[in-house]
mmCIF file of C-alpha atoms in Angstrom:
data_model
loop_
_atom_site.group_PDB
_atom_site.id
_atom_site.type_symbol
_atom_site.label_atom_id
_atom_site.label_comp_id
_atom_site.label_asym_id
_atom_site.label_seq_id
_atom_site.Cartn_x
_atom_site.Cartn_y
_atom_site.Cartn_z
ATOM 1 C CA MET N 221 -12.674 -20.058 32.327
ATOM 2 C CA PRO N 222 -13.544 -22.203 29.369
ATOM 3 C CA ARG N 223 -10.563 -23.143 27.014
ATOM 4 C CA PHE N 224 -10.730 -21.188 23.813
ATOM 5 C CA GLU N 225 -10.898 -23.241 20.664
ATOM 6 C CA PRO N 226 -9.682 -21.748 17.538
ATOM 7 C CA ARG N 227 -12.277 -21.300 14.793
ATOM 8 C CA VAL N 228 -11.150 -22.936 11.638
ATOM 9 C CA VAL N 229 -12.585 -22.478 8.095
ATOM 10 C CA GLN N 230 -11.361 -24.387 5.055
ATOM 11 C CA LEU N 231 -11.819 -23.589 1.495
ATOM 12 C CA SER N 232 -11.122 -25.764 -1.555
ATOM 13 C CA LEU N 233 -10.752 -23.635 -4.541
ATOM 14 C CA PRO N 234 -10.422 -24.203 -8.433
ATOM 15 C CA SER N 235 -7.151 -23.042 -9.870
ATOM 16 C CA GLU N 236 -8.765 -20.307 -11.962
ATOM 17 C CA PHE N 237 -8.411 -16.531 -11.891
ATOM 18 C CA GLY N 238 -11.032 -14.945 -9.699
ATOM 19 C CA TYR N 239 -11.331 -17.653 -7.167
ATOM 20 C CA GLU N 240 -8.654 -15.911 -5.187
ATOM 21 C CA LYS N 241 -11.424 -13.391 -4.265
ATOM 22 C CA VAL N 242 -13.412 -16.171 -2.497
ATOM 23 C CA ALA N 243 -10.415 -16.669 -0.094
ATOM 24 C CA MET N 244 -9.834 -13.007 0.246
ATOM 25 C CA LEU N 245 -13.420 -12.128 1.087
ATOM 26 C CA SER N 246 -13.578 -15.011 3.640
ATOM 27 C CA ALA N 247 -10.287 -13.959 5.224
ATOM 28 C CA GLY N 248 -11.578 -10.275 5.376
ATOM 29 C CA ALA N 249 -14.862 -11.342 7.025
ATOM 30 C CA ILE N 250 -13.101 -13.294 9.764
ATOM 31 C CA ALA N 251 -10.427 -10.615 10.406
ATOM 32 C CA GLU N 252 -13.142 -8.133 10.725
ATOM 33 C CA ASN N 253 -14.985 -10.338 13.232
ATOM 34 C CA MET N 254 -11.752 -10.722 15.241
ATOM 35 C CA GLY N 255 -11.497 -6.870 15.587
ATOM 36 C CA PHE N 256 -8.712 -6.085 13.190
ATOM 37 C CA SER N 257 -8.791 -2.492 11.870
ATOM 38 C CA PRO N 258 -10.265 -1.849 8.491
ATOM 39 C CA ALA N 259 -6.726 -1.044 7.110
ATOM 40 C CA ARG N 260 -5.246 -4.249 8.391
ATOM 41 C CA VAL N 261 -8.249 -6.087 7.098
ATOM 42 C CA GLN N 262 -7.469 -4.802 3.588
ATOM 43 C CA ASP N 263 -3.712 -5.567 3.937
ATOM 44 C CA LEU N 264 -4.574 -9.205 4.817
ATOM 45 C CA GLN N 265 -7.056 -9.393 1.894
ATOM 46 C CA THR N 266 -4.501 -8.254 -0.594
ATOM 47 C CA ALA N 267 -1.794 -10.614 0.880
ATOM 48 C CA VAL N 268 -4.303 -13.627 0.775
ATOM 49 C CA SER N 269 -5.356 -12.837 -2.813
ATOM 50 C CA GLU N 270 -1.639 -12.732 -3.809
ATOM 51 C CA ALA N 271 -0.915 -15.971 -1.985
ATOM 52 C CA CYS N 272 -3.746 -17.681 -3.787
ATOM 53 C CA LEU N 273 -2.820 -16.208 -7.189
ATOM 54 C CA ASN N 274 0.731 -17.581 -6.757
ATOM 55 C CA ALA N 275 -0.724 -21.164 -6.256
ATOM 56 C CA ILE N 276 -3.301 -20.719 -9.177
ATOM 57 C CA GLU N 277 -0.910 -19.378 -11.645
ATOM 58 C CA HIS N 278 2.530 -20.689 -10.759
ATOM 59 C CA ALA N 279 1.992 -23.813 -8.824
ATOM 60 C CA HIS N 280 -1.164 -25.196 -10.652
ATOM 61 C CA ARG N 281 -0.571 -23.362 -13.843
ATOM 62 C CA LEU N 282 -4.390 -22.454 -14.195
ATOM 63 C CA ARG N 283 -5.513 -26.154 -14.201
ATOM 64 C CA ALA N 284 -9.033 -25.512 -12.685
ATOM 65 C CA GLY N 285 -9.299 -29.118 -11.660
ATOM 66 C CA VAL N 286 -6.382 -28.896 -9.273
ATOM 67 C CA LYS N 287 -7.588 -27.330 -6.045
ATOM 68 C CA LEU N 288 -5.701 -25.203 -3.680
ATOM 69 C CA VAL N 289 -6.730 -25.415 -0.059
ATOM 70 C CA VAL N 290 -6.983 -22.321 2.087
ATOM 71 C CA THR N 291 -7.302 -22.783 5.801
ATOM 72 C CA LEU N 292 -8.202 -19.862 7.994
ATOM 73 C CA ARG N 293 -7.462 -20.219 11.611
ATOM 74 C CA ALA N 294 -8.722 -17.541 14.000
ATOM 75 C CA GLY N 295 -7.114 -17.647 17.303
ATOM 76 C CA VAL N 296 -7.150 -15.509 20.348
ATOM 77 C CA GLU N 297 -4.217 -13.412 19.294
ATOM 78 C CA GLU N 298 -3.741 -14.020 15.600
ATOM 79 C CA LEU N 299 -5.277 -15.111 12.383
ATOM 80 C CA GLN N 300 -3.367 -17.647 10.413
ATOM 81 C CA VAL N 301 -3.966 -18.273 6.669
ATOM 82 C CA ASN N 302 -2.534 -21.326 5.174
ATOM 83 C CA VAL N 303 -2.566 -21.567 1.374
ATOM 84 C CA VAL N 304 -1.523 -25.093 0.339
ATOM 85 C CA ASP N 305 -0.773 -26.021 -3.263
ATOM 86 C CA ARG N 306 0.213 -29.300 -4.917
ATOM 87 C CA GLY N 307 2.475 -27.830 -7.560
ATOM 88 C CA GLY N 308 6.327 -27.821 -7.998
ATOM 89 C CA GLY N 309 8.814 -25.119 -7.880
ATOM 90 C CA SER N 310 9.515 -22.713 -5.123
ATOM 91 C CA ILE N 311 8.339 -19.496 -3.830
ATOM 92 C CA PRO N 312 11.114 -16.911 -4.163
ATOM 93 C CA ARG N 313 11.594 -14.395 -1.400
ATOM 94 C CA GLY N 314 9.833 -11.199 -2.427
ATOM 95 C CA ARG N 315 12.595 -8.656 -2.892
ATOM 96 C CA ARG N 316 11.619 -5.102 -3.469
ATOM 97 C CA PRO N 317 11.050 -4.842 -7.163
ATOM 98 C CA HIS N 318 12.796 -2.055 -9.202
ATOM 99 C CA ILE N 319 10.045 -0.270 -10.890
ATOM 100 C CA LEU N 320 12.460 1.675 -13.007
ATOM 101 C CA GLU N 321 13.821 -1.557 -14.531
ATOM 102 C CA LYS N 322 10.237 -2.607 -15.244
ATOM 103 C CA VAL N 323 9.069 0.531 -16.768
ATOM 104 C CA GLU N 324 12.179 0.613 -18.958
ATOM 105 C CA GLY N 325 11.583 -2.990 -19.979
ATOM 106 C CA HIS N 326 14.779 -4.533 -18.503
ATOM 107 C CA GLU N 327 12.619 -6.567 -16.097
ATOM 108 C CA ASP N 328 9.309 -8.331 -16.496
ATOM 109 C CA SER N 329 6.540 -6.071 -15.395
ATOM 110 C CA ARG N 330 5.176 -8.948 -13.302
ATOM 111 C CA GLY N 331 6.617 -10.176 -9.899
ATOM 112 C CA TRP N 332 4.959 -8.025 -7.328
ATOM 113 C CA GLY N 333 3.124 -10.867 -5.326
ATOM 114 C CA MET N 334 5.630 -11.982 -2.776
ATOM 115 C CA PHE N 335 6.768 -8.416 -2.098
ATOM 116 C CA LEU N 336 3.199 -7.337 -1.393
ATOM 117 C CA ILE N 337 2.615 -10.384 0.879
ATOM 118 C CA GLU N 338 5.792 -9.822 2.922
ATOM 119 C CA SER N 339 5.045 -6.061 3.280
ATOM 120 C CA LEU N 340 1.439 -6.381 4.299
ATOM 121 C CA VAL N 341 1.294 -9.183 7.078
ATOM 122 C CA ASP N 342 3.176 -9.899 10.233
ATOM 123 C CA GLN N 343 4.687 -13.252 9.412
ATOM 124 C CA VAL N 344 5.221 -15.290 6.273
ATOM 125 C CA ARG N 345 6.378 -18.939 6.303
ATOM 126 C CA VAL N 346 7.088 -20.958 3.164
ATOM 127 C CA THR N 347 7.139 -24.753 3.767
ATOM 128 C CA THR N 348 8.098 -26.886 0.883
ATOM 129 C CA ARG N 349 7.081 -30.563 1.074
ATOM 130 C CA ARG N 350 9.595 -33.035 -0.414
ATOM 131 C CA GLY N 351 6.797 -35.007 -2.020
ATOM 132 C CA GLY N 352 5.655 -31.889 -3.904
ATOM 133 C CA GLY N 353 3.622 -28.939 -3.073
ATOM 134 C CA LYS N 354 3.986 -25.938 -0.709
ATOM 135 C CA THR N 355 2.304 -24.167 2.115
ATOM 136 C CA LEU N 356 2.438 -20.516 2.289
ATOM 137 C CA ARG N 357 1.477 -19.293 5.837
ATOM 138 C CA LEU N 358 0.487 -15.788 6.506
ATOM 139 C CA VAL N 359 0.014 -14.531 10.037
ATOM 140 C CA LEU N 360 -1.773 -11.246 11.177
ATOM 141 C CA ARG N 361 -1.451 -10.481 14.890
ATOM 142 C CA LEU N 362 -3.993 -8.556 16.870
ATOM 143 C CA ASP N 363 -1.460 -6.901 19.283
ATOM 144 C CA GLY N 364 0.945 -4.146 18.864
ATOM 145 C CA PRO N 365 2.577 -2.557 15.818
ATOM 146 C CA ARG N 366 2.913 -4.782 12.796
ATOM 147 C CA ARG N 367 6.302 -6.364 12.105
ATOM 148 C CA SER N 368 7.438 -8.448 9.274
ATOM 149 C CA VAL N 369 9.130 -11.941 9.703
ATOM 150 C CA TYR N 370 9.877 -14.339 6.967
ATOM 151 C CA GLU N 371 10.767 -17.977 7.457
ATOM 152 C CA GLN N 372 11.461 -20.843 5.085
ATOM 153 C CA ASP N 373 11.658 -24.559 5.791
ATOM 154 C CA SER N 374 10.925 -28.027 4.116
ATOM 155 C CA VAL N 375 9.341 -31.074 5.447
ATOM 156 C CA MET T 42 -15.514 -13.910 -12.207
ATOM 157 C CA ASN T 43 -13.152 -11.095 -12.894
ATOM 158 C CA GLN T 44 -14.913 -8.398 -14.830
ATOM 159 C CA HIS T 45 -13.510 -5.182 -16.051
ATOM 160 C CA ARG T 46 -15.271 -2.401 -17.906
ATOM 161 C CA LEU T 47 -14.093 1.039 -18.951
ATOM 162 C CA ARG T 48 -15.401 4.215 -20.554
ATOM 163 C CA VAL T 49 -13.437 7.049 -22.134
ATOM 164 C CA ARG T 50 -14.402 10.695 -21.708
ATOM 165 C CA HIS T 51 -12.812 14.016 -22.415
ATOM 166 C CA SER T 52 -12.613 17.220 -20.346
ATOM 167 C CA GLY T 53 -11.098 19.675 -22.820
ATOM 168 C CA ALA T 54 -7.882 18.153 -24.094
ATOM 169 C CA ILE T 55 -7.586 15.665 -21.246
ATOM 170 C CA ALA T 56 -8.746 12.090 -21.656
ATOM 171 C CA ILE T 57 -10.473 10.490 -18.649
ATOM 172 C CA ILE T 58 -10.701 6.772 -18.493
ATOM 173 C CA ASP T 59 -13.310 5.549 -16.026
ATOM 174 C CA LEU T 60 -12.325 2.038 -14.733
ATOM 175 C CA GLU T 61 -14.914 -0.205 -13.341
ATOM 176 C CA GLY T 62 -14.617 -3.687 -11.763
ATOM 177 C CA ASP T 63 -11.401 -5.503 -11.074
ATOM 178 C CA LEU T 64 -8.017 -4.507 -12.311
ATOM 179 C CA SER T 65 -6.387 -7.918 -12.910
ATOM 180 C CA HIS T 66 -5.252 -10.308 -15.460
ATOM 181 C CA ASP T 67 -8.001 -9.597 -18.024
ATOM 182 C CA SER T 68 -7.819 -5.842 -17.973
ATOM 183 C CA GLU T 69 -4.752 -5.451 -20.131
ATOM 184 C CA GLY T 70 -6.327 -5.648 -23.527
ATOM 185 C CA PRO T 71 -9.173 -3.091 -22.942
ATOM 186 C CA LEU T 72 -7.068 -0.756 -20.970
ATOM 187 C CA LEU T 73 -3.878 -0.641 -23.417
ATOM 188 C CA GLY T 74 -6.617 -0.589 -26.271
ATOM 189 C CA ALA T 75 -8.116 2.570 -24.528
ATOM 190 C CA LEU T 76 -4.814 4.290 -24.223
ATOM 191 C CA ARG T 77 -4.039 3.603 -27.921
ATOM 192 C CA ASP T 78 -7.481 4.710 -29.013
ATOM 193 C CA PRO T 79 -7.407 7.329 -31.850
ATOM 194 C CA HIS T 80 -9.610 9.548 -29.640
ATOM 195 C CA VAL T 81 -7.237 9.300 -26.767
ATOM 196 C CA LEU T 82 -3.782 9.404 -28.471
ATOM 197 C CA PRO T 83 -3.921 13.127 -29.062
ATOM 198 C CA SER T 84 -4.534 13.923 -25.422
ATOM 199 C CA SER T 85 -1.201 14.624 -23.692
ATOM 200 C CA VAL T 86 -2.753 13.992 -20.224
ATOM 201 C CA VAL T 87 -4.691 10.930 -19.344
ATOM 202 C CA VAL T 88 -6.544 10.501 -16.094
ATOM 203 C CA LEU T 89 -7.353 7.061 -14.658
ATOM 204 C CA ASN T 90 -10.551 7.351 -12.581
ATOM 205 C CA PHE T 91 -10.512 4.423 -9.978
ATOM 206 C CA ALA T 92 -13.802 5.264 -8.400
ATOM 207 C CA GLY T 93 -15.444 2.065 -9.744
ATOM 208 C CA VAL T 94 -12.494 -0.255 -8.996
ATOM 209 C CA GLY T 95 -12.826 -2.455 -5.909
ATOM 210 C CA TYR T 96 -9.913 -4.814 -6.390
ATOM 211 C CA ILE T 97 -6.462 -4.461 -7.883
ATOM 212 C CA ASN T 98 -4.075 -7.458 -7.701
ATOM 213 C CA SER T 99 -0.391 -7.866 -8.682
ATOM 214 C CA ALA T 100 -1.410 -8.352 -12.342
ATOM 215 C CA GLY T 101 -3.246 -5.088 -12.271
ATOM 216 C CA ILE T 102 -0.169 -3.332 -10.863
ATOM 217 C CA SER T 103 1.933 -4.969 -13.660
ATOM 218 C CA LEU T 104 -0.603 -3.582 -16.206
ATOM 219 C CA LEU T 105 -0.221 -0.209 -14.683
ATOM 220 C CA VAL T 106 3.528 -0.448 -15.065
ATOM 221 C CA SER T 107 2.901 -1.276 -18.775
ATOM 222 C CA LEU T 108 0.716 1.864 -18.986
ATOM 223 C CA VAL T 109 3.427 3.960 -17.524
ATOM 224 C CA ALA T 110 5.888 2.584 -20.132
ATOM 225 C CA GLU T 111 3.334 3.290 -22.821
ATOM 226 C CA VAL T 112 2.705 6.947 -21.723
ATOM 227 C CA ILE T 113 6.450 7.626 -21.353
ATOM 228 C CA HIS T 114 7.061 6.319 -24.849
ATOM 229 C CA THR T 115 4.310 8.385 -26.284
ATOM 230 C CA GLU T 116 5.432 11.488 -24.193
ATOM 231 C CA ARG T 117 2.035 11.846 -22.300
ATOM 232 C CA THR T 118 1.360 12.225 -18.584
ATOM 233 C CA LEU T 119 -0.667 9.701 -16.570
ATOM 234 C CA LEU T 120 -2.695 10.815 -13.522
ATOM 235 C CA ALA T 121 -4.929 8.904 -11.271
ATOM 236 C CA CYS T 122 -7.760 9.806 -8.955
ATOM 237 C CA CYS T 123 -10.370 8.346 -6.662
ATOM 238 C CA LEU T 124 -8.079 5.608 -5.373
ATOM 239 C CA SER T 125 -9.100 4.032 -1.930
ATOM 240 C CA PRO T 126 -6.643 4.746 0.763
ATOM 241 C CA HIS T 127 -5.493 1.059 0.672
ATOM 242 C CA TYR T 128 -4.617 1.178 -2.922
ATOM 243 C CA ARG T 129 -2.939 4.553 -2.635
ATOM 244 C CA LYS T 130 -0.749 2.947 -0.090
ATOM 245 C CA ILE T 131 -0.117 -0.051 -2.552
ATOM 246 C CA PHE T 132 0.811 2.474 -5.197
ATOM 247 C CA ARG T 133 3.254 4.132 -2.896
ATOM 248 C CA MET T 134 4.758 0.773 -1.772
ATOM 249 C CA VAL T 135 5.421 -0.413 -5.300
ATOM 250 C CA GLY T 136 6.741 2.946 -6.579
ATOM 251 C CA LEU T 137 3.949 3.755 -9.015
ATOM 252 C CA THR T 138 3.482 7.154 -7.473
ATOM 253 C CA GLU T 139 6.884 8.050 -8.864
ATOM 254 C CA TYR T 140 5.301 7.851 -12.294
ATOM 255 C CA ILE T 141 1.525 8.444 -11.728
ATOM 256 C CA GLN T 142 0.522 11.412 -9.722
ATOM 257 C CA VAL T 143 -2.399 10.489 -7.544
ATOM 258 C CA PHE T 144 -5.328 12.883 -6.690
ATOM 259 C CA GLU T 145 -8.042 12.570 -4.235
ATOM 260 C CA THR T 146 -10.874 13.539 -6.721
ATOM 261 C CA GLU T 147 -11.180 13.938 -10.617
ATOM 262 C CA LEU T 148 -11.572 17.725 -10.010
ATOM 263 C CA ASP T 149 -8.196 17.701 -8.243
ATOM 264 C CA ALA T 150 -6.680 15.769 -11.044
ATOM 265 C CA LEU T 151 -8.026 18.143 -13.753
ATOM 266 C CA ARG T 152 -6.810 21.275 -11.734
ATOM 267 C CA GLY T 153 -3.564 19.564 -11.134
ATOM 268 C CA THR T 154 -2.975 19.649 -14.980
ATOM 269 C CA GLU T 155 -3.618 23.414 -15.172
ATOM 270 C CA PRO T 156 -0.576 25.388 -16.126
ATOM 271 C CA GLY T 157 1.643 26.023 -13.172
ATOM 272 C CA LYS T 158 0.108 23.127 -11.267
ATOM 273 C CA ALA T 159 1.441 20.329 -13.274
ATOM 274 C CA ARG T 160 4.149 18.248 -11.605
#
């Protein structure tokens, strides 16, 4: 039996609102081809969009010339999406936001991104590079019920 | 790339805001503006019709939280209709359904506001 080679697609995107949709649509098309259900495809699309927005807005501060690199890796059992930024700071773990606090104005109405990402994909790994920049890896698995795993490391 | 349009209609005393395009960073001005419009302000019930919306991101969710705060402040009720199953799920996940009653169709939303059927 021939050895399966993962299919890899790489996108280099300007750090400008709207370009997250390019990654989102690409991820959706690949996930659909891999046989994920429409509901899981949409979950992945929302997570990819939020991961890109995080890089665009917080890491690159909307500097269009600074590119984020999105790598989509379609394997036999899973789809991996790596979103690589060149910015500083960290990606805080997405605790469940308190909507009441936000509605009453005690908390910023923003801050949903990481919560959505962690809720919608099977695995999230945040890798911080000492020289600057981060990789946010999202994994969606083809088999079994979905589960949520969060990991964090630095290299 | 992100475009958002909206249109305001009325069905009796109820204001209906038809949303179209993306609900994201650049939607705040138009949507808050519509809610504060002199033609919309007297309506105690406002229905957001999402039939024309294909993409809502976290900034759009934040905007909806701001809208909820606004309608509570002005003692109005905010309803939503025609959301895709995916975004209905997102609304439940983030807790928006605690403040915005979501209906399958616009007609359901309008009927849901009849006396005795309101939440």
